[in-house]
Amino acid sequence: MDHSESVQDYVITEDERLPFQYLVNDIIPRSPELAYLYGIIQYYGALDSQIDEYLIINLDSQDVPLAKVTAEMLNYVYSGAGIFGGTEFLTSLAAIDSMPAPFKDNPAMIISSINSLVSSTMMGYYSEWSGYGSTRLAQPNDRVLEYAPISWSQIGYPGPSLGYRALRQYEF
Amino acid sequence: MNRQYDADVIVIGAGGGGAVVAKELGEKGIKVLVLEAGPWYGNSNWPEPNASKGGVSSSSYNDLSIDLLKHSFTDLEDDMNNLITGKLRWGPANRERGPWPRMGGLAWQNSGVGGSTLHYFGNCPRAYPSQVYNVWPISYQELVPYYEKVEMTLPVYPAPTTDKEELFYYGAKKVGWQYLEGKEINNPGYRPQPNAILRPNPLLMDPDFDLQNNRSVGCTLRGHCINGCNTGPAVEAVAKRSTMASYIPGALRTGNVEVRPNTFVIKVLTEGNSTGEIHAVGVQARDTWTGEVNEFRAQVIVMSAGGVETPRLWLNSGLPENPWVGKGMVTHWFDGVTGIFDENDLMNTLGISSIKPFVGQNAAARFDYPGLGIVMTVGITPGLFSSLIYASSSKGYSFINQRDLQAPWDVEGEIVGEQLKESMRDYTRTLSLTVFTDDTVSQENGVTLHPELKDENGYIPVINYTASEQDIIKRDKLAVIAADILRAAGAKTVIRSNWPPGIFIHIMSTMRMGYVTDTNCEAQQVKRLFIADNSVLFNGLGGPNPTLTTQALATRTAEKIAQLYFS
Ligand SMILES: Cc1cc2nc3c(=O)[nH]c(=O)nc-3n(C[C@H](O)[C@H](O)[C@H](O)COP(=O)(O)OP(=O)(O)OC[C@H]3O[C@@H](n4cnc5c(N)ncnc54)[C@H](O)[C@@H]3O)c2cc1C
């Protein structure tokens, strides 16, 4: 199959990426200290696996694309205290005049959107997604797993398996 | 069959409950048309189920194809379980389209032949008798023969033990909990999970057994239950017994059942008679690929669209008002308690250096406590594992929270940053436990329609769920029990996720028997309209996973339909 066209299915602008990069880096940072303690593989974080792009394509794969407005919302978050700034801070942002819908006057939406971005960051990073490599931005049916994600080596997950000879004889 | 009908019975939804009704009716010689909103994986009429429309329907067992199933079910968790683009999501077959919207929380269900059993763990405990006796409008004894029939059909066995289960049993025993025998649970204790997964392949432990080319029957403990199992020589012999692999092949074998995927029912049609009584006569359904709307007619209609869509469809169809439609929802308000172990301690207790959550069946050991709920092991692949355990909390980020020195856990809340990376570095030495709460039925909780927002299938459902004081107390007690088991097993660090109430996995009792339906599961206000899914359950069973009970009841409902309308 020719993937050249579908690889460009999702068009992501650099501007749009920035706030998502802040967010994924907050959740799964690069870690020189862990690298020092446990080996270089532990250095890498979500930015090295383009998890910001994962968030963007997930948001834009819904019938109402949400990446652009979410980027705008996150820009306000990061011009202030960031995602760890606390509920009061995040709540206050909903009142900003130029906050886009659906976040304007809707603090619960800001908070739930950030929560789901946090959990998507983990799903993106620890699942196979970054291993789709050059096909990662293609439509889901056209992606091909090209290599094992860095995260799998960091945590000792060998990838999908056909079976494990792991039965134990346990006497109750 | 009368020519004005498309079938004797139309079943809406081919999931946990609907597939059972279809097979049971088919076996009685009744013609059934199953209309299913999602795709059909592993059927040669849909060689590319997510990429092109494919055929219209299938009624032949010979259409099933294990090769296609193996191709679709890739064992890759983002491909399978991404909530937005995954093959197992709540949305149309076409993955270039978005999921179907809902509001009020995350209702983790999926569309497709097999429904949400495609990604379920296969756990099949019976209800706690104490939560049915003198509580339900039918007795527990009434359910027993149907339980037995479903347990034989799926079939259900006690789950096998791998390292993670043995560590759990070790901890539970050390705390002093009893080992539970039998299927009727009246006291607290631990036991292997009764589940609908074929027993391990007898050759599995033989070093010469060729896993690469394995096409034989039996579970290979590869840990992909949640990603849609494809282990086996034929669709019907796939190890995890989703209804796609169990009841649907059985239904096709009767020669009386036709299943039409990619067909979303948007309205139940009724007619009235002179006495003011109304009865169901058919449905309107929309093709999810083309948008074309068709009408189908039958003598009896069965709603099996699940705990959210069945009430939504009732409301969108303008069926009679009833203060309990959509109301009374229970969800077992889950929680997660997780232990991280040191290699040395594992060596000393079990003689192993790790327990690998991705090895073995996903939820193979459990602890039951009638009156409180359940604690169960959950070991899954790392994307789902991290996002469920470390990113789901109502307590905010753990690094901001003050350590509660009284609490039996070291950490509570979401884990992010370097702490997350360190915790995931210990993934292979992590044992995670899930808590299900015996939550209380309340008319305040449930499904309503959004007053304005619609998708192509009608007004979208809005879910509302608030836990009661009692629920909070029960859940806290279970979390403490879970933490104590982990500690006794030797956990160095114990983490309580404290899930928010807005993640819905067991969505039950939104169309309760006795309130919306009679004891035959026929709607009180609409004759010839039956309900056979989690929504008709009277309560949350005391905590046990709901599907077996839904299937037992669906078996009974099929019998009632046959007696009432086709004898
Ligand atoms: C990760 C996970 C693990 C789980 N593990 C277990 C477990 O181990 N044991 C257990 O008992 N439960 C488990 N569950 C819950 C289990 O999936 C449900 O209890 C079960 O599938 C419910 O059956 P149901 O018939 O009510 O609904 P479903 O299985 O969801 O079936 C409903 C079907 O109807 C279709 N549908 C909906 N609306 C329409 C419409 N309008 N027109 C046409 N078709 C429609 C849907 O596409 C779907 O196929 C788990 C759930 C999750 C998310």
JSON list of C-alpha atoms and ligand atoms in Angstrom, two decimals, chain B residues 12-17 35-37 90 108-112 115-117 119-123 226 263-265 304-306 309 505-506 533-534 545-547, ligand 1:
[
{"chain": "B", "resi": 12, "resn": "ILE", "atom": "CA", "xyz": [-31.36, -4.40, 18.95]},
{"chain": "B", "resi": 13, "resn": "GLY", "atom": "CA", "xyz": [-27.65, -4.87, 19.76]},
{"chain": "B", "resi": 14, "resn": "ALA", "atom": "CA", "xyz": [-25.41, -7.94, 19.49]},
{"chain": "B", "resi": 15, "resn": "GLY", "atom": "CA", "xyz": [-23.54, -7.47, 22.77]},
{"chain": "B", "resi": 16, "resn": "GLY", "atom": "CA", "xyz": [-23.52, -9.20, 26.14]},
{"chain": "B", "resi": 17, "resn": "GLY", "atom": "CA", "xyz": [-27.29, -9.71, 26.31]},
{"chain": "B", "resi": 35, "resn": "LEU", "atom": "CA", "xyz": [-29.45, -5.16, 14.27]},
{"chain": "B", "resi": 36, "resn": "GLU", "atom": "CA", "xyz": [-26.04, -4.07, 15.51]},
{"chain": "B", "resi": 37, "resn": "ALA", "atom": "CA", "xyz": [-24.65, -0.54, 15.36]},
{"chain": "B", "resi": 90, "resn": "TRP", "atom": "CA", "xyz": [-18.17, 3.39, 20.98]},
{"chain": "B", "resi": 108, "resn": "TRP", "atom": "CA", "xyz": [-16.43, 2.59, 28.48]},
{"chain": "B", "resi": 109, "resn": "GLN", "atom": "CA", "xyz": [-18.40, 0.46, 26.05]},
{"chain": "B", "resi": 110, "resn": "ASN", "atom": "CA", "xyz": [-17.94, -0.57, 22.49]},
{"chain": "B", "resi": 111, "resn": "SER", "atom": "CA", "xyz": [-19.97, -1.16, 19.40]},
{"chain": "B", "resi": 112, "resn": "GLY", "atom": "CA", "xyz": [-19.65, -4.25, 17.23]},
{"chain": "B", "resi": 115, "resn": "GLY", "atom": "CA", "xyz": [-20.57, -5.47, 21.99]},
{"chain": "B", "resi": 116, "resn": "SER", "atom": "CA", "xyz": [-18.64, -4.58, 25.11]},
{"chain": "B", "resi": 117, "resn": "THR", "atom": "CA", "xyz": [-17.77, -8.24, 25.66]},
{"chain": "B", "resi": 119, "resn": "HIS", "atom": "CA", "xyz": [-12.95, -6.03, 25.39]},
{"chain": "B", "resi": 120, "resn": "TYR", "atom": "CA", "xyz": [-14.33, -7.45, 28.61]},
{"chain": "B", "resi": 121, "resn": "PHE", "atom": "CA", "xyz": [-12.21, -9.70, 30.81]},
{"chain": "B", "resi": 122, "resn": "GLY", "atom": "CA", "xyz": [-14.66, -12.60, 30.73]},
{"chain": "B", "resi": 123, "resn": "ASN", "atom": "CA", "xyz": [-15.24, -12.61, 34.48]},
{"chain": "B", "resi": 226, "resn": "ILE", "atom": "CA", "xyz": [-8.81, -6.63, 26.83]},
{"chain": "B", "resi": 263, "resn": "THR", "atom": "CA", "xyz": [-27.10, -0.66, 11.55]},
{"chain": "B", "resi": 264, "resn": "PHE", "atom": "CA", "xyz": [-28.01, 1.84, 14.25]},
{"chain": "B", "resi": 265, "resn": "VAL", "atom": "CA", "xyz": [-31.60, 1.67, 15.49]},
{"chain": "B", "resi": 304, "resn": "SER", "atom": "CA", "xyz": [-30.23, -5.05, 24.06]},
{"chain": "B", "resi": 305, "resn": "ALA", "atom": "CA", "xyz": [-28.39, -1.83, 23.34]},
{"chain": "B", "resi": 306, "resn": "GLY", "atom": "CA", "xyz": [-26.70, -1.64, 26.75]},
{"chain": "B", "resi": 309, "resn": "GLU", "atom": "CA", "xyz": [-28.35, 3.26, 24.71]},
{"chain": "B", "resi": 505, "resn": "ILE", "atom": "CA", "xyz": [-17.41, 0.21, 33.27]},
{"chain": "B", "resi": 506, "resn": "HIS", "atom": "CA", "xyz": [-20.31, -1.78, 34.72]},
{"chain": "B", "resi": 533, "resn": "ASP", "atom": "CA", "xyz": [-29.03, -6.27, 28.67]},
{"chain": "B", "resi": 534, "resn": "ASN", "atom": "CA", "xyz": [-27.42, -4.82, 31.81]},
{"chain": "B", "resi": 545, "resn": "ASN", "atom": "CA", "xyz": [-19.37, -8.39, 37.41]},
{"chain": "B", "resi": 546, "resn": "PRO", "atom": "CA", "xyz": [-22.77, -8.15, 35.71]},
{"chain": "B", "resi": 547, "resn": "THR", "atom": "CA", "xyz": [-22.57, -9.95, 32.37]},
{"chain": "C", "resi": 1, "resn": "LIG", "atom": "C1", "xyz": [-12.42, -3.07, 30.14]},
{"chain": "C", "resi": 1, "resn": "LIG", "atom": "C2", "xyz": [-13.71, -3.73, 30.50]},
{"chain": "C", "resi": 1, "resn": "LIG", "atom": "C3", "xyz": [-13.70, -4.98, 31.09]},
{"chain": "C", "resi": 1, "resn": "LIG", "atom": "C4", "xyz": [-14.88, -5.60, 31.46]},
{"chain": "C", "resi": 1, "resn": "LIG", "atom": "N1", "xyz": [-14.82, -6.84, 32.01]},
{"chain": "C", "resi": 1, "resn": "LIG", "atom": "C5", "xyz": [-15.95, -7.44, 32.41]},
{"chain": "C", "resi": 1, "resn": "LIG", "atom": "C6", "xyz": [-15.93, -8.73, 32.97]},
{"chain": "C", "resi": 1, "resn": "LIG", "atom": "O1", "xyz": [-14.86, -9.33, 33.11]},
{"chain": "C", "resi": 1, "resn": "LIG", "atom": "N2", "xyz": [-17.10, -9.31, 33.37]},
{"chain": "C", "resi": 1, "resn": "LIG", "atom": "C7", "xyz": [-18.27, -8.66, 33.22]},
{"chain": "C", "resi": 1, "resn": "LIG", "atom": "O2", "xyz": [-19.29, -9.22, 33.61]},
{"chain": "C", "resi": 1, "resn": "LIG", "atom": "N3", "xyz": [-18.33, -7.44, 32.67]},
{"chain": "C", "resi": 1, "resn": "LIG", "atom": "C8", "xyz": [-17.21, -6.82, 32.25]},
{"chain": "C", "resi": 1, "resn": "LIG", "atom": "N4", "xyz": [-17.27, -5.59, 31.65]},
{"chain": "C", "resi": 1, "resn": "LIG", "atom": "C9", "xyz": [-18.61, -5.03, 31.39]},
{"chain": "C", "resi": 1, "resn": "LIG", "atom": "C10", "xyz": [-19.24, -5.73, 30.18]},
{"chain": "C", "resi": 1, "resn": "LIG", "atom": "O3", "xyz": [-18.61, -5.30, 29.03]},
{"chain": "C", "resi": 1, "resn": "LIG", "atom": "C11", "xyz": [-20.72, -5.45, 30.16]},
{"chain": "C", "resi": 1, "resn": "LIG", "atom": "O4", "xyz": [-21.28, -5.86, 31.39]},
{"chain": "C", "resi": 1, "resn": "LIG", "atom": "C12", "xyz": [-21.49, -6.18, 29.06]},
{"chain": "C", "resi": 1, "resn": "LIG", "atom": "O5", "xyz": [-20.88, -6.12, 27.82]},
{"chain": "C", "resi": 1, "resn": "LIG", "atom": "C13", "xyz": [-22.89, -5.59, 29.02]},
{"chain": "C", "resi": 1, "resn": "LIG", "atom": "O6", "xyz": [-23.71, -6.21, 28.08]},
{"chain": "C", "resi": 1, "resn": "LIG", "atom": "P1", "xyz": [-24.89, -5.37, 27.46]},
{"chain": "C", "resi": 1, "resn": "LIG", "atom": "O7", "xyz": [-25.65, -6.30, 26.58]},
{"chain": "C", "resi": 1, "resn": "LIG", "atom": "O8", "xyz": [-25.60, -4.64, 28.52]},
{"chain": "C", "resi": 1, "resn": "LIG", "atom": "O9", "xyz": [-24.20, -4.23, 26.57]},
{"chain": "C", "resi": 1, "resn": "LIG", "atom": "P2", "xyz": [-23.09, -4.31, 25.42]},
{"chain": "C", "resi": 1, "resn": "LIG", "atom": "O10", "xyz": [-22.26, -5.53, 25.55]},
{"chain": "C", "resi": 1, "resn": "LIG", "atom": "O11", "xyz": [-22.41, -3.00, 25.41]},
{"chain": "C", "resi": 1, "resn": "LIG", "atom": "O12", "xyz": [-23.94, -4.48, 24.09]},
{"chain": "C", "resi": 1, "resn": "LIG", "atom": "C14", "xyz": [-24.75, -3.48, 23.55]},
{"chain": "C", "resi": 1, "resn": "LIG", "atom": "C15", "xyz": [-24.70, -3.61, 22.04]},
{"chain": "C", "resi": 1, "resn": "LIG", "atom": "O13", "xyz": [-25.74, -2.86, 21.46]},
{"chain": "C", "resi": 1, "resn": "LIG", "atom": "C16", "xyz": [-25.24, -2.13, 20.37]},
{"chain": "C", "resi": 1, "resn": "LIG", "atom": "N5", "xyz": [-26.10, -0.95, 20.24]},
{"chain": "C", "resi": 1, "resn": "LIG", "atom": "C17", "xyz": [-26.22, 0.07, 21.11]},
{"chain": "C", "resi": 1, "resn": "LIG", "atom": "N6", "xyz": [-27.16, 0.93, 20.69]},
{"chain": "C", "resi": 1, "resn": "LIG", "atom": "C18", "xyz": [-27.64, 0.43, 19.53]},
{"chain": "C", "resi": 1, "resn": "LIG", "atom": "C19", "xyz": [-28.65, 0.87, 18.62]},
{"chain": "C", "resi": 1, "resn": "LIG", "atom": "N7", "xyz": [-29.36, 1.97, 18.88]},
{"chain": "C", "resi": 1, "resn": "LIG", "atom": "N8", "xyz": [-28.86, 0.14, 17.50]},
{"chain": "C", "resi": 1, "resn": "LIG", "atom": "C20", "xyz": [-28.16, -1.00, 17.27]},
{"chain": "C", "resi": 1, "resn": "LIG", "atom": "N9", "xyz": [-27.21, -1.46, 18.12]},
{"chain": "C", "resi": 1, "resn": "LIG", "atom": "C21", "xyz": [-26.97, -0.75, 19.23]},
{"chain": "C", "resi": 1, "resn": "LIG", "atom": "C22", "xyz": [-23.84, -1.81, 20.77]},
{"chain": "C", "resi": 1, "resn": "LIG", "atom": "O14", "xyz": [-23.05, -1.48, 19.64]},
{"chain": "C", "resi": 1, "resn": "LIG", "atom": "C23", "xyz": [-23.41, -3.08, 21.45]},
{"chain": "C", "resi": 1, "resn": "LIG", "atom": "O15", "xyz": [-22.88, -4.02, 20.56]},
{"chain": "C", "resi": 1, "resn": "LIG", "atom": "C24", "xyz": [-16.11, -4.95, 31.25]},
{"chain": "C", "resi": 1, "resn": "LIG", "atom": "C25", "xyz": [-16.13, -3.71, 30.65]},
{"chain": "C", "resi": 1, "resn": "LIG", "atom": "C26", "xyz": [-14.95, -3.09, 30.27]},
{"chain": "C", "resi": 1, "resn": "LIG", "atom": "C27", "xyz": [-14.98, -1.75, 29.64]}
]
